[in-house]
Tab-separated table of C-alpha atoms in Angstrom:
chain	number	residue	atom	x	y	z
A	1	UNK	CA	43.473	-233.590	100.449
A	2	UNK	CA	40.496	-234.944	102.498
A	3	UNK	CA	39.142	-232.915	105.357
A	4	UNK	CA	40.627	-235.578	107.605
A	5	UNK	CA	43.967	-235.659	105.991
A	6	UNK	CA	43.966	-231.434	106.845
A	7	UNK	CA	42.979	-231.919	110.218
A	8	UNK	CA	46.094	-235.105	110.636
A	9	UNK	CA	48.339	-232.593	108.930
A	10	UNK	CA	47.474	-229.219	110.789
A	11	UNK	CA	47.503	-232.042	114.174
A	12	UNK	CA	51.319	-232.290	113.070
A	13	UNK	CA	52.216	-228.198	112.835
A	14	UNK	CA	51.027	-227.806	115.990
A	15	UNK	CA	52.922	-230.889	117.511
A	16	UNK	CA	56.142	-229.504	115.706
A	17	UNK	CA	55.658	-226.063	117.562
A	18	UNK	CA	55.474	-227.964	120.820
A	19	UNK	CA	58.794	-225.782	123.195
A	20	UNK	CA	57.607	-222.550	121.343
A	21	UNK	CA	55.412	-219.705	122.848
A	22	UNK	CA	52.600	-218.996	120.018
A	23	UNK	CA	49.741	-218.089	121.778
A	24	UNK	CA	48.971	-215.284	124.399
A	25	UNK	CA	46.126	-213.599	126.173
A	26	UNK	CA	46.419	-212.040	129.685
A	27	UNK	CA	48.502	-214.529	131.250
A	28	UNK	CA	51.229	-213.231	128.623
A	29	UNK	CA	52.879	-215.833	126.163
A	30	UNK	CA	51.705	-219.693	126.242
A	31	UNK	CA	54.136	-221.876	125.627
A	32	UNK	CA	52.708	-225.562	123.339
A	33	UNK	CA	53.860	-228.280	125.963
A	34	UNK	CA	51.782	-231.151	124.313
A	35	UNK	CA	48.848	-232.019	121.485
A	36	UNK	CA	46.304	-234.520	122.606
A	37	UNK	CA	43.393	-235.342	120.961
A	38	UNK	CA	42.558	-232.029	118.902
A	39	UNK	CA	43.779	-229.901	122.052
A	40	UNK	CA	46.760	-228.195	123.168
A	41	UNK	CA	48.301	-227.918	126.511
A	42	UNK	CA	49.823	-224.814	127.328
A	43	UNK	CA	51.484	-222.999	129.795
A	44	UNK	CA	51.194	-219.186	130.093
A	45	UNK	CA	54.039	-217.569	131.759
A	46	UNK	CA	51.752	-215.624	134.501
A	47	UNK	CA	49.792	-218.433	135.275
A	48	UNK	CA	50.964	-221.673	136.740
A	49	UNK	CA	48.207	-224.214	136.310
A	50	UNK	CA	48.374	-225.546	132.445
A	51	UNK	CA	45.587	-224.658	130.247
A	52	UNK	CA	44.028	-226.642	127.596
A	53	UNK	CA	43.113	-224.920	124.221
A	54	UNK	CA	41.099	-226.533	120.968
A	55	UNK	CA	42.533	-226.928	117.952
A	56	UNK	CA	39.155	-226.722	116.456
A	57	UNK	CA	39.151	-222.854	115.717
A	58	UNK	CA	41.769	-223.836	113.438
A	59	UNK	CA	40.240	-226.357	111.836
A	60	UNK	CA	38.486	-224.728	108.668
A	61	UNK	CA	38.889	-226.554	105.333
A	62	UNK	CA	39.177	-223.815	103.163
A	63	UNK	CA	42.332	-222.177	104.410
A	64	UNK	CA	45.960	-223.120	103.752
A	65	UNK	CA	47.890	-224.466	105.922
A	66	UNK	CA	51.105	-222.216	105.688
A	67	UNK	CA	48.323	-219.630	106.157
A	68	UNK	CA	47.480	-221.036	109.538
A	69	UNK	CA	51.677	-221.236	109.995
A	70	UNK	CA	51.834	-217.291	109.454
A	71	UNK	CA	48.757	-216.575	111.543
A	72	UNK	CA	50.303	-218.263	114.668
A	73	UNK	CA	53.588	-216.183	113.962
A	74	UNK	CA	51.541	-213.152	113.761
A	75	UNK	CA	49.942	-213.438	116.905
A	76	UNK	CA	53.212	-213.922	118.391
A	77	UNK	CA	55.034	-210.701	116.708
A	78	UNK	CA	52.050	-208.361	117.642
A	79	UNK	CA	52.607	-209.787	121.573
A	80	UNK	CA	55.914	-209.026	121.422
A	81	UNK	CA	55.987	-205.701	119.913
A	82	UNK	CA	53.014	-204.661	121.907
A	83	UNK	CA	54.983	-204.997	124.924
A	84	UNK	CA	57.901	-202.941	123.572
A	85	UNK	CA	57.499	-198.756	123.968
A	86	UNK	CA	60.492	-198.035	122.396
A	87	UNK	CA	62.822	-199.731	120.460
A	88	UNK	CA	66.007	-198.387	121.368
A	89	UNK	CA	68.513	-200.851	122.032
A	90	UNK	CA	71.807	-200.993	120.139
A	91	UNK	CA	70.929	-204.677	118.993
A	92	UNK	CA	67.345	-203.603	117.665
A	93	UNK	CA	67.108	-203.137	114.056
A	94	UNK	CA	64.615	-200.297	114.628
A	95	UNK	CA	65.965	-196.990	114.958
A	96	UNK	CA	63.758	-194.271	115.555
A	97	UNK	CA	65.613	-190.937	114.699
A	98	UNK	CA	61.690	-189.061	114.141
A	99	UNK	CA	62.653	-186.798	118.094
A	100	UNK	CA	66.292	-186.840	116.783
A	101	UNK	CA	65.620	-184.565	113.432
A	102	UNK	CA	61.751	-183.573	113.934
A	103	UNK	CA	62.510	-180.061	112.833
A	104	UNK	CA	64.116	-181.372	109.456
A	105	UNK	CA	61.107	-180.252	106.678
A	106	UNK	CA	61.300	-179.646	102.976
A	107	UNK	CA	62.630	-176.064	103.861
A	108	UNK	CA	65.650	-177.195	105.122
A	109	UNK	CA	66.237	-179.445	102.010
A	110	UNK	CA	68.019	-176.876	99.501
A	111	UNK	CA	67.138	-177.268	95.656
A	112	UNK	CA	65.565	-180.180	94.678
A	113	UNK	CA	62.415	-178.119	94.203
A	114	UNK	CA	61.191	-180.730	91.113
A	115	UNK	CA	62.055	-183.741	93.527
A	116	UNK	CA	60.024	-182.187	96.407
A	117	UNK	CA	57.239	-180.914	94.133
A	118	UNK	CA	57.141	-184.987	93.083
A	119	UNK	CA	57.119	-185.984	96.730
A	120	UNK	CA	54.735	-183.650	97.742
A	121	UNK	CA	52.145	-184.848	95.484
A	122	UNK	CA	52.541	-188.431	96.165
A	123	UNK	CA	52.720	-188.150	100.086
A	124	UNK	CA	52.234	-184.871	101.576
A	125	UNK	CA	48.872	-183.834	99.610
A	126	UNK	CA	46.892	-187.316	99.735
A	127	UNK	CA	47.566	-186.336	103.669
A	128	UNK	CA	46.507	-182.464	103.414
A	129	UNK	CA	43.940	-182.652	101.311
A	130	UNK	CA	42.445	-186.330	102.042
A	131	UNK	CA	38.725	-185.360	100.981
A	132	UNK	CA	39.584	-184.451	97.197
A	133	UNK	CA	42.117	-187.241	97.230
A	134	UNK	CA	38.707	-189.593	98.011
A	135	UNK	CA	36.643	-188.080	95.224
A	136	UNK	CA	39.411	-189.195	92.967
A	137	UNK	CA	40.220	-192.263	94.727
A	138	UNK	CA	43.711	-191.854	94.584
A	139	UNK	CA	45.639	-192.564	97.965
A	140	UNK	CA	48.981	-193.042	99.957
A	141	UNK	CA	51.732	-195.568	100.858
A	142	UNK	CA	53.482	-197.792	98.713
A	143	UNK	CA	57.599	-197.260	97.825
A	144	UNK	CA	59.929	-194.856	96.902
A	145	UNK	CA	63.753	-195.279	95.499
A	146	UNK	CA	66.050	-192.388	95.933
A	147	UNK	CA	69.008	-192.873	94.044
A	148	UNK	CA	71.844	-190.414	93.568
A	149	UNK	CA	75.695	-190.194	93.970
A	150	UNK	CA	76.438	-190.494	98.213
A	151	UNK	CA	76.192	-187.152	99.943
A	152	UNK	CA	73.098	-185.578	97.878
A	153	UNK	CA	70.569	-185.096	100.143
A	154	UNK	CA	68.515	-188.708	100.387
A	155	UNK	CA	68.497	-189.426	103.945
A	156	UNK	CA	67.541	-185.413	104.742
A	157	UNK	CA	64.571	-185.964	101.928
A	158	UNK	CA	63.041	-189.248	104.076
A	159	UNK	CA	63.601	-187.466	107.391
A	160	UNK	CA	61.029	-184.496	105.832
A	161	UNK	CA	58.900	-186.652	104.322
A	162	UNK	CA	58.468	-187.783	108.449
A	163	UNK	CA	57.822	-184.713	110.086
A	164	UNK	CA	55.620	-183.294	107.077
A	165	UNK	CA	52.670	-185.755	107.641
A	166	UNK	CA	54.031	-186.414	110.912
A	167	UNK	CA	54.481	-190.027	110.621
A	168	UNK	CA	56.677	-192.384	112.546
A	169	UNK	CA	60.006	-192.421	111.270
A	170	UNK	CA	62.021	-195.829	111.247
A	171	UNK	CA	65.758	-195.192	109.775
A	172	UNK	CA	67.680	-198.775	109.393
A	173	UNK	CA	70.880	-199.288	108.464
A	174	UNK	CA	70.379	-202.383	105.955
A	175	UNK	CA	74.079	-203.820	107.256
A	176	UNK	CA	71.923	-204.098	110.607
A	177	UNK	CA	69.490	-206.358	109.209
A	178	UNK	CA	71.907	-209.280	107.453
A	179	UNK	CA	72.269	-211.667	110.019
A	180	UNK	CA	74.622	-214.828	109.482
A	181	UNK	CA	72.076	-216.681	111.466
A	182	UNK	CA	69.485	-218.984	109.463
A	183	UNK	CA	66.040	-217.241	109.090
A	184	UNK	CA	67.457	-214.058	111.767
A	185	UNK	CA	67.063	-211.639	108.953
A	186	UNK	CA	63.846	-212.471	108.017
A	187	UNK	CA	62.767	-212.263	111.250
A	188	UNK	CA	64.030	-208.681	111.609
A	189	UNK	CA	62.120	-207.578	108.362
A	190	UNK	CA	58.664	-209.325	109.656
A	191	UNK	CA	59.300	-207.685	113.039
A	192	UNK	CA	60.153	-204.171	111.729
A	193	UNK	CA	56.515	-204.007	109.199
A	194	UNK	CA	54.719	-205.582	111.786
A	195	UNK	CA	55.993	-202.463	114.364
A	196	UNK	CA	55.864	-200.234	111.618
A	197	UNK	CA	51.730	-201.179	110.714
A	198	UNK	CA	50.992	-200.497	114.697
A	199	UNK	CA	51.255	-196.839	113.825
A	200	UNK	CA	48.093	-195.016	111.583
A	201	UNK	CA	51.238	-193.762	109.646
A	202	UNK	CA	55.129	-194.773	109.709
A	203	UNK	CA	57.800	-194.667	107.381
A	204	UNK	CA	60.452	-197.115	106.995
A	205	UNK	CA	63.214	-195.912	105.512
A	206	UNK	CA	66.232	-198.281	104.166
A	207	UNK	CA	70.020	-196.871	103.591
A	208	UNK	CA	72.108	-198.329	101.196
A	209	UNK	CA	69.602	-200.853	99.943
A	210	UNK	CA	71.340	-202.654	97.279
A	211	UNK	CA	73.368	-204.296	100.214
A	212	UNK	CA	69.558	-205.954	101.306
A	213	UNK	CA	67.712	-206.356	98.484
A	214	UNK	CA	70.383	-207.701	95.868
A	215	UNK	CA	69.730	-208.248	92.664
A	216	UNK	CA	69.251	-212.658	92.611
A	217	UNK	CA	70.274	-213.233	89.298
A	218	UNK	CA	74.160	-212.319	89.976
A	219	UNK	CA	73.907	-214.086	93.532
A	220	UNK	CA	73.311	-217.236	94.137
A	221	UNK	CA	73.275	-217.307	97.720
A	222	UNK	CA	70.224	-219.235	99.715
A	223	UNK	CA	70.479	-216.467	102.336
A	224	UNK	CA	69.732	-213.576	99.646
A	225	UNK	CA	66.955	-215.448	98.299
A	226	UNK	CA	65.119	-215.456	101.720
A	227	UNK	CA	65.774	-212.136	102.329
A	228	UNK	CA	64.142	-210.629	99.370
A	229	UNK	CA	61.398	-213.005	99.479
A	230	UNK	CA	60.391	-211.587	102.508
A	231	UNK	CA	60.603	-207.983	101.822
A	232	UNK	CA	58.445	-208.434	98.397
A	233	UNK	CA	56.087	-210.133	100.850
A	234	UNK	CA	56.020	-207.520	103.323
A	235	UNK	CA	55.853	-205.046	100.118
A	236	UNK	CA	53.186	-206.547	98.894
A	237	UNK	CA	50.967	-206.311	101.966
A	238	UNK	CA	51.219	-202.174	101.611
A	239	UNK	CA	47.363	-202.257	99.971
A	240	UNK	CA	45.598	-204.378	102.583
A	241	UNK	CA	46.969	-202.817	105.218
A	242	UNK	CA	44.693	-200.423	106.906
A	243	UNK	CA	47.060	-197.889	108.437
A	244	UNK	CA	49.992	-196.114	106.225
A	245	UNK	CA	53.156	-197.319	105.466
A	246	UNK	CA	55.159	-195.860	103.692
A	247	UNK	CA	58.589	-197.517	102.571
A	248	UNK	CA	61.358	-195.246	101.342
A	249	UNK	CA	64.795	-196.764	100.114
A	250	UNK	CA	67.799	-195.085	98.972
A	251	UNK	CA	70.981	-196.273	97.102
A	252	UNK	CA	73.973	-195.378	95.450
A	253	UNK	CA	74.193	-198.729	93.335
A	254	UNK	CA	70.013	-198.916	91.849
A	255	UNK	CA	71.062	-201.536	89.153
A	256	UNK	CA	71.879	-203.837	91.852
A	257	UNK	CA	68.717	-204.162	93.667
A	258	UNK	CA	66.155	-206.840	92.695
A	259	UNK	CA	64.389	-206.071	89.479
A	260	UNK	CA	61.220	-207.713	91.435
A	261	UNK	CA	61.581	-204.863	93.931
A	262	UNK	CA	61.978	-202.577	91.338
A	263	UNK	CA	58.681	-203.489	89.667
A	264	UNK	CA	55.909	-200.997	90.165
A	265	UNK	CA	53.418	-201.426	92.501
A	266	UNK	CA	56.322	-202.150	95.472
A	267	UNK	CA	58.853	-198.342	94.655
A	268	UNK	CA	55.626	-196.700	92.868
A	269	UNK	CA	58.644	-194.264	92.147
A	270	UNK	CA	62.140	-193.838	91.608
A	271	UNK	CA	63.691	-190.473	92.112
A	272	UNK	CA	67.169	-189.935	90.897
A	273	UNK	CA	68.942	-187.217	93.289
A	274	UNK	CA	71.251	-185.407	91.262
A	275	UNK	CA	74.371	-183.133	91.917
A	276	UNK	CA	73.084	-179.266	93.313
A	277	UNK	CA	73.442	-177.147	89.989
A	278	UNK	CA	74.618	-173.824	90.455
A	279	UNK	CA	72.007	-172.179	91.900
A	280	UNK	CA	71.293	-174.901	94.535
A	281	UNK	CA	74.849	-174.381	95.119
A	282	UNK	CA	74.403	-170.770	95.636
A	283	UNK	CA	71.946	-170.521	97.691
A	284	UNK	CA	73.361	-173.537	100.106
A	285	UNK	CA	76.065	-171.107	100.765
A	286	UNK	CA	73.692	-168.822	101.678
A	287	UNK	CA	72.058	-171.009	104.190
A	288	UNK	CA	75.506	-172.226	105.894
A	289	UNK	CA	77.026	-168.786	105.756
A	290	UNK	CA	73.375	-167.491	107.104
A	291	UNK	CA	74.468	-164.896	110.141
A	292	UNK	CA	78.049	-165.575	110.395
A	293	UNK	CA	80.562	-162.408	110.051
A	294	UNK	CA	81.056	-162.310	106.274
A	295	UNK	CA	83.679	-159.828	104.689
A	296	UNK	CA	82.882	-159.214	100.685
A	297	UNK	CA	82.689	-162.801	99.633
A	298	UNK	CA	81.130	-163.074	96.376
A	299	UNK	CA	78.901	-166.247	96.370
A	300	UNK	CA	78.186	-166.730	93.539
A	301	UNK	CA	81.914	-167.182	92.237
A	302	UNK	CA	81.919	-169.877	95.042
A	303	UNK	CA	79.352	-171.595	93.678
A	304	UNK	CA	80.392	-172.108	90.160
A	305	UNK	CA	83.822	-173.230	91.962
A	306	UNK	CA	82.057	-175.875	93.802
A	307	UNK	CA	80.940	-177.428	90.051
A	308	UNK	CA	80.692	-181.163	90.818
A	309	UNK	CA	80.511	-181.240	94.401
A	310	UNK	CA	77.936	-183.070	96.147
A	311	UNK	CA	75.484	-180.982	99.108
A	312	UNK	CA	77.326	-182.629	101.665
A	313	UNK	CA	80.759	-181.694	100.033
A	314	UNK	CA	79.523	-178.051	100.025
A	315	UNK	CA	78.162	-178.245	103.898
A	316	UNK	CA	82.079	-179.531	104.390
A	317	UNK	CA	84.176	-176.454	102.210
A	318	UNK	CA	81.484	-174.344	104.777
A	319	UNK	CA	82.751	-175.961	107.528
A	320	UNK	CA	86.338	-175.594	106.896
A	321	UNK	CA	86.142	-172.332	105.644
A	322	UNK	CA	84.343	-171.145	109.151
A	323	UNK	CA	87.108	-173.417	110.690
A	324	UNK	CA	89.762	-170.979	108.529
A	325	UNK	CA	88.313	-168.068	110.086
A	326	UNK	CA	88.221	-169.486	113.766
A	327	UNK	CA	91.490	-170.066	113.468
A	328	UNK	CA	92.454	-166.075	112.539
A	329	UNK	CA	90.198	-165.476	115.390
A	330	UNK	CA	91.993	-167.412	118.373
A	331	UNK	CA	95.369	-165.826	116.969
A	332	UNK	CA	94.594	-162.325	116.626
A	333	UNK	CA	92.013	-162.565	119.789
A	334	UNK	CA	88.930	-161.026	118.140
A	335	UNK	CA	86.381	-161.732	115.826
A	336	UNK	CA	88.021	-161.752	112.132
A	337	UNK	CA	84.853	-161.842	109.146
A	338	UNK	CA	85.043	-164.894	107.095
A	339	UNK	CA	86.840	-163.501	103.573
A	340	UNK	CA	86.790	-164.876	99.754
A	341	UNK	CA	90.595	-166.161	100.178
A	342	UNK	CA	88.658	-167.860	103.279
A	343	UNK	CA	87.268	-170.028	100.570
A	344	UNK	CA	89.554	-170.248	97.829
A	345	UNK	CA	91.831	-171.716	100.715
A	346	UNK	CA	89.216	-173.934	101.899
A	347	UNK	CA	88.058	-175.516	98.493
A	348	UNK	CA	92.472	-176.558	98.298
A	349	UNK	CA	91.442	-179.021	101.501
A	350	UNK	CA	88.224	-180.004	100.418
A	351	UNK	CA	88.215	-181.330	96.973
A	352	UNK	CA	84.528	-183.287	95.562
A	353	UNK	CA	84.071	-186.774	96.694
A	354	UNK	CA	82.209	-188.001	93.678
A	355	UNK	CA	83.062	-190.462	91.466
A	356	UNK	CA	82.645	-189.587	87.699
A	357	UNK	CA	82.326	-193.445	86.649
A	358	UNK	CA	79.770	-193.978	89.177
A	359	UNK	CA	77.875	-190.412	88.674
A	360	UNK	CA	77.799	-191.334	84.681
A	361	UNK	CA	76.364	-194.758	85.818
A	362	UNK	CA	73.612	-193.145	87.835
A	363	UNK	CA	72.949	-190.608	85.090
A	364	UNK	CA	72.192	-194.047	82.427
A	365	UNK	CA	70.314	-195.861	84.809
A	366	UNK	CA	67.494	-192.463	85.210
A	367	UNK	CA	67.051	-191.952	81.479
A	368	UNK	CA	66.723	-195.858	81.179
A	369	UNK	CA	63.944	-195.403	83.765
A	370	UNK	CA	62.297	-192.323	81.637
């Protein structure tokens, strides 16, 4: 292509974004109303005379043309979100939950302690000790996968990765994100990074990922396709980015995800989440039962009861158990000590919502990724 036949065909992009707002300074957005001879005419919404702006700028040889295509978009999405302080509304696929849970740490995670040992040396240190991280020139960002049966503790995890290096915390329900609208989910992706890189360190963390990134190869679907173009795109600017992202995704399905997402270099690691063994168990009875009236109950008997229940499916025997015991209380109209029977009667309600198939499933896929 001739310098000539760039500057005809670059002539043509900007003739095609003629209706669209691409440009801004501080007369806000400026709207392309019409391309003559190398210049554009366009009309800022706080100013009413039209201006005229050279294409010339954009007229260097070296430099693709789809690059040019993603610069203008660029400058567009950093307008936009730069006039946004929160991003709060329903419709928004950011969620912000960082002021909602900021006192959720690795304390309040129970167990786990090889999962946040991992976690700690792959976030947290590079961010407390930053000078011998630089001697070795090892640093942060990048992805992580938590996988694990539901109800194990992966959401809690991404929400104290946050608040340890106090980072901006973006939680998004990946249903939020599919739109049935051509290029709408795209959009939200680009949007959501671009937010996300305003910050000198965010997290993004994705729930139920499989239902976003889908594996291509058993769906054929143009829409999918897009979709995880755009996040390895968006994964792969991590490294030239000069503030911290960090992207954290969790899933109950990992063999359905991409295997281009799953590539290192885009989740630098996968962290399988299992089950609470016994003393986990333990000692998360301890921390629900922590200052209630307690009568003789012997915990550890509870524990090994509660083999094959999930952290959340122990929070919920707690909470019926304490529900048991409020009950007593109303009746008898004074304060009646939560007993053993308490439990035993609790755990008949409350049975484990875990699926063996699907647990067995999980187990294969972590010693596959060993």
């Amino acid at each position: 292509m001739t310098k000539q036949e760039y500057q005809k065909n670059l002539i043509s992009i900007f003739k095609s974004l003629i209706g669209r707002e691409v440009f801004h300074n501080s007369f806000g957005l400026g709207k392309i109303i019409g391309v003559e001879n190398k210049k554009c005419i366009v009309q800022y919404r706080r100013y009413e005379e039209k201006k005229v702006m050279s294409m010339e700028k954009f007229f260097n040889y070296h430099e693709p043309l789809l690059d040019i295509i993603d610069k203008i978009d660029v400058l567009r999405c950093e307008y936009e979100l730069s006039q946004r302080k929160t991003i709060t509304k329903k419709e928004d696929v950011v969620e912000d939950e960082k002021e909602v849970d900021n006192k959720v740490t690795f304390d309040d995670v129970i167990g786990l302690d090889n999962v946040k040992e991992l976690i700690n040396q792959m976030v947290v240190y590079p961010f407390k000790y930053k000078e011998i991280y630089k001697v070795f020139k090892r640093s942060s960002g990048g992805g992580i996968l938590l996988y694990g049966a539901p109800g194990t503790g992966k959401t809690m995890i991404a929400k104290a990765i946050a608040n340890e290096i106090n980072a901006k915390f973006f939680s998004i329900q990946c249903s939020d994100i599919v739109s049935k609208w051509y290029g709408e989910s795209e959009k939200k992706i680009k949007d959501l990074f671009c937010e996300a890189r305003r910050y000198n360190r965010s997290i993004i963390f994705f729930d139920e990922f499989d239902s976003l990134g889908t594996n291509r190869e058993n769906n054929n679907s143009n829409a999918v396709n897009r979709v995880v173009s755009e996040l390895l795109a968006q994964m792969d600017g991590f490294e030239i980015n000069k503030n911290t992202v960090l992207l954290i995704a969790s899933t109950n399905k990992p063999w359905n995800i991409d295997s281009a997402l799953l590539r290192s270099g885009r989740f630098n690691k996968k962290i399988y989440i299992d089950l609470p063994n016994e003393e986990s168990r333990y000692n998360l009875l301890l921390h629900e039962m922590n200052g209630l009236p307690i009568d003789n109950v012997n915990y550890s008997f509870i524990a090994k009861k509660l083999d094959g229940y999930s952290s959340a499916d122990v929070v919920e025997a707690c909470n019926v158990t304490k529900d048991i015991a409020i009950k007593k209380s109303i009746l008898q109209n004074k304060i009646i000590p939560i007993t053993q029977n308490d439990f035993i009667e609790s755990l008949s309600q409350v049975s484990s919502t875990i699926v063996k198939k699907e647990l067995e499933k999980l187990k294969n896929f972590s010693l596959q990724e060993k």
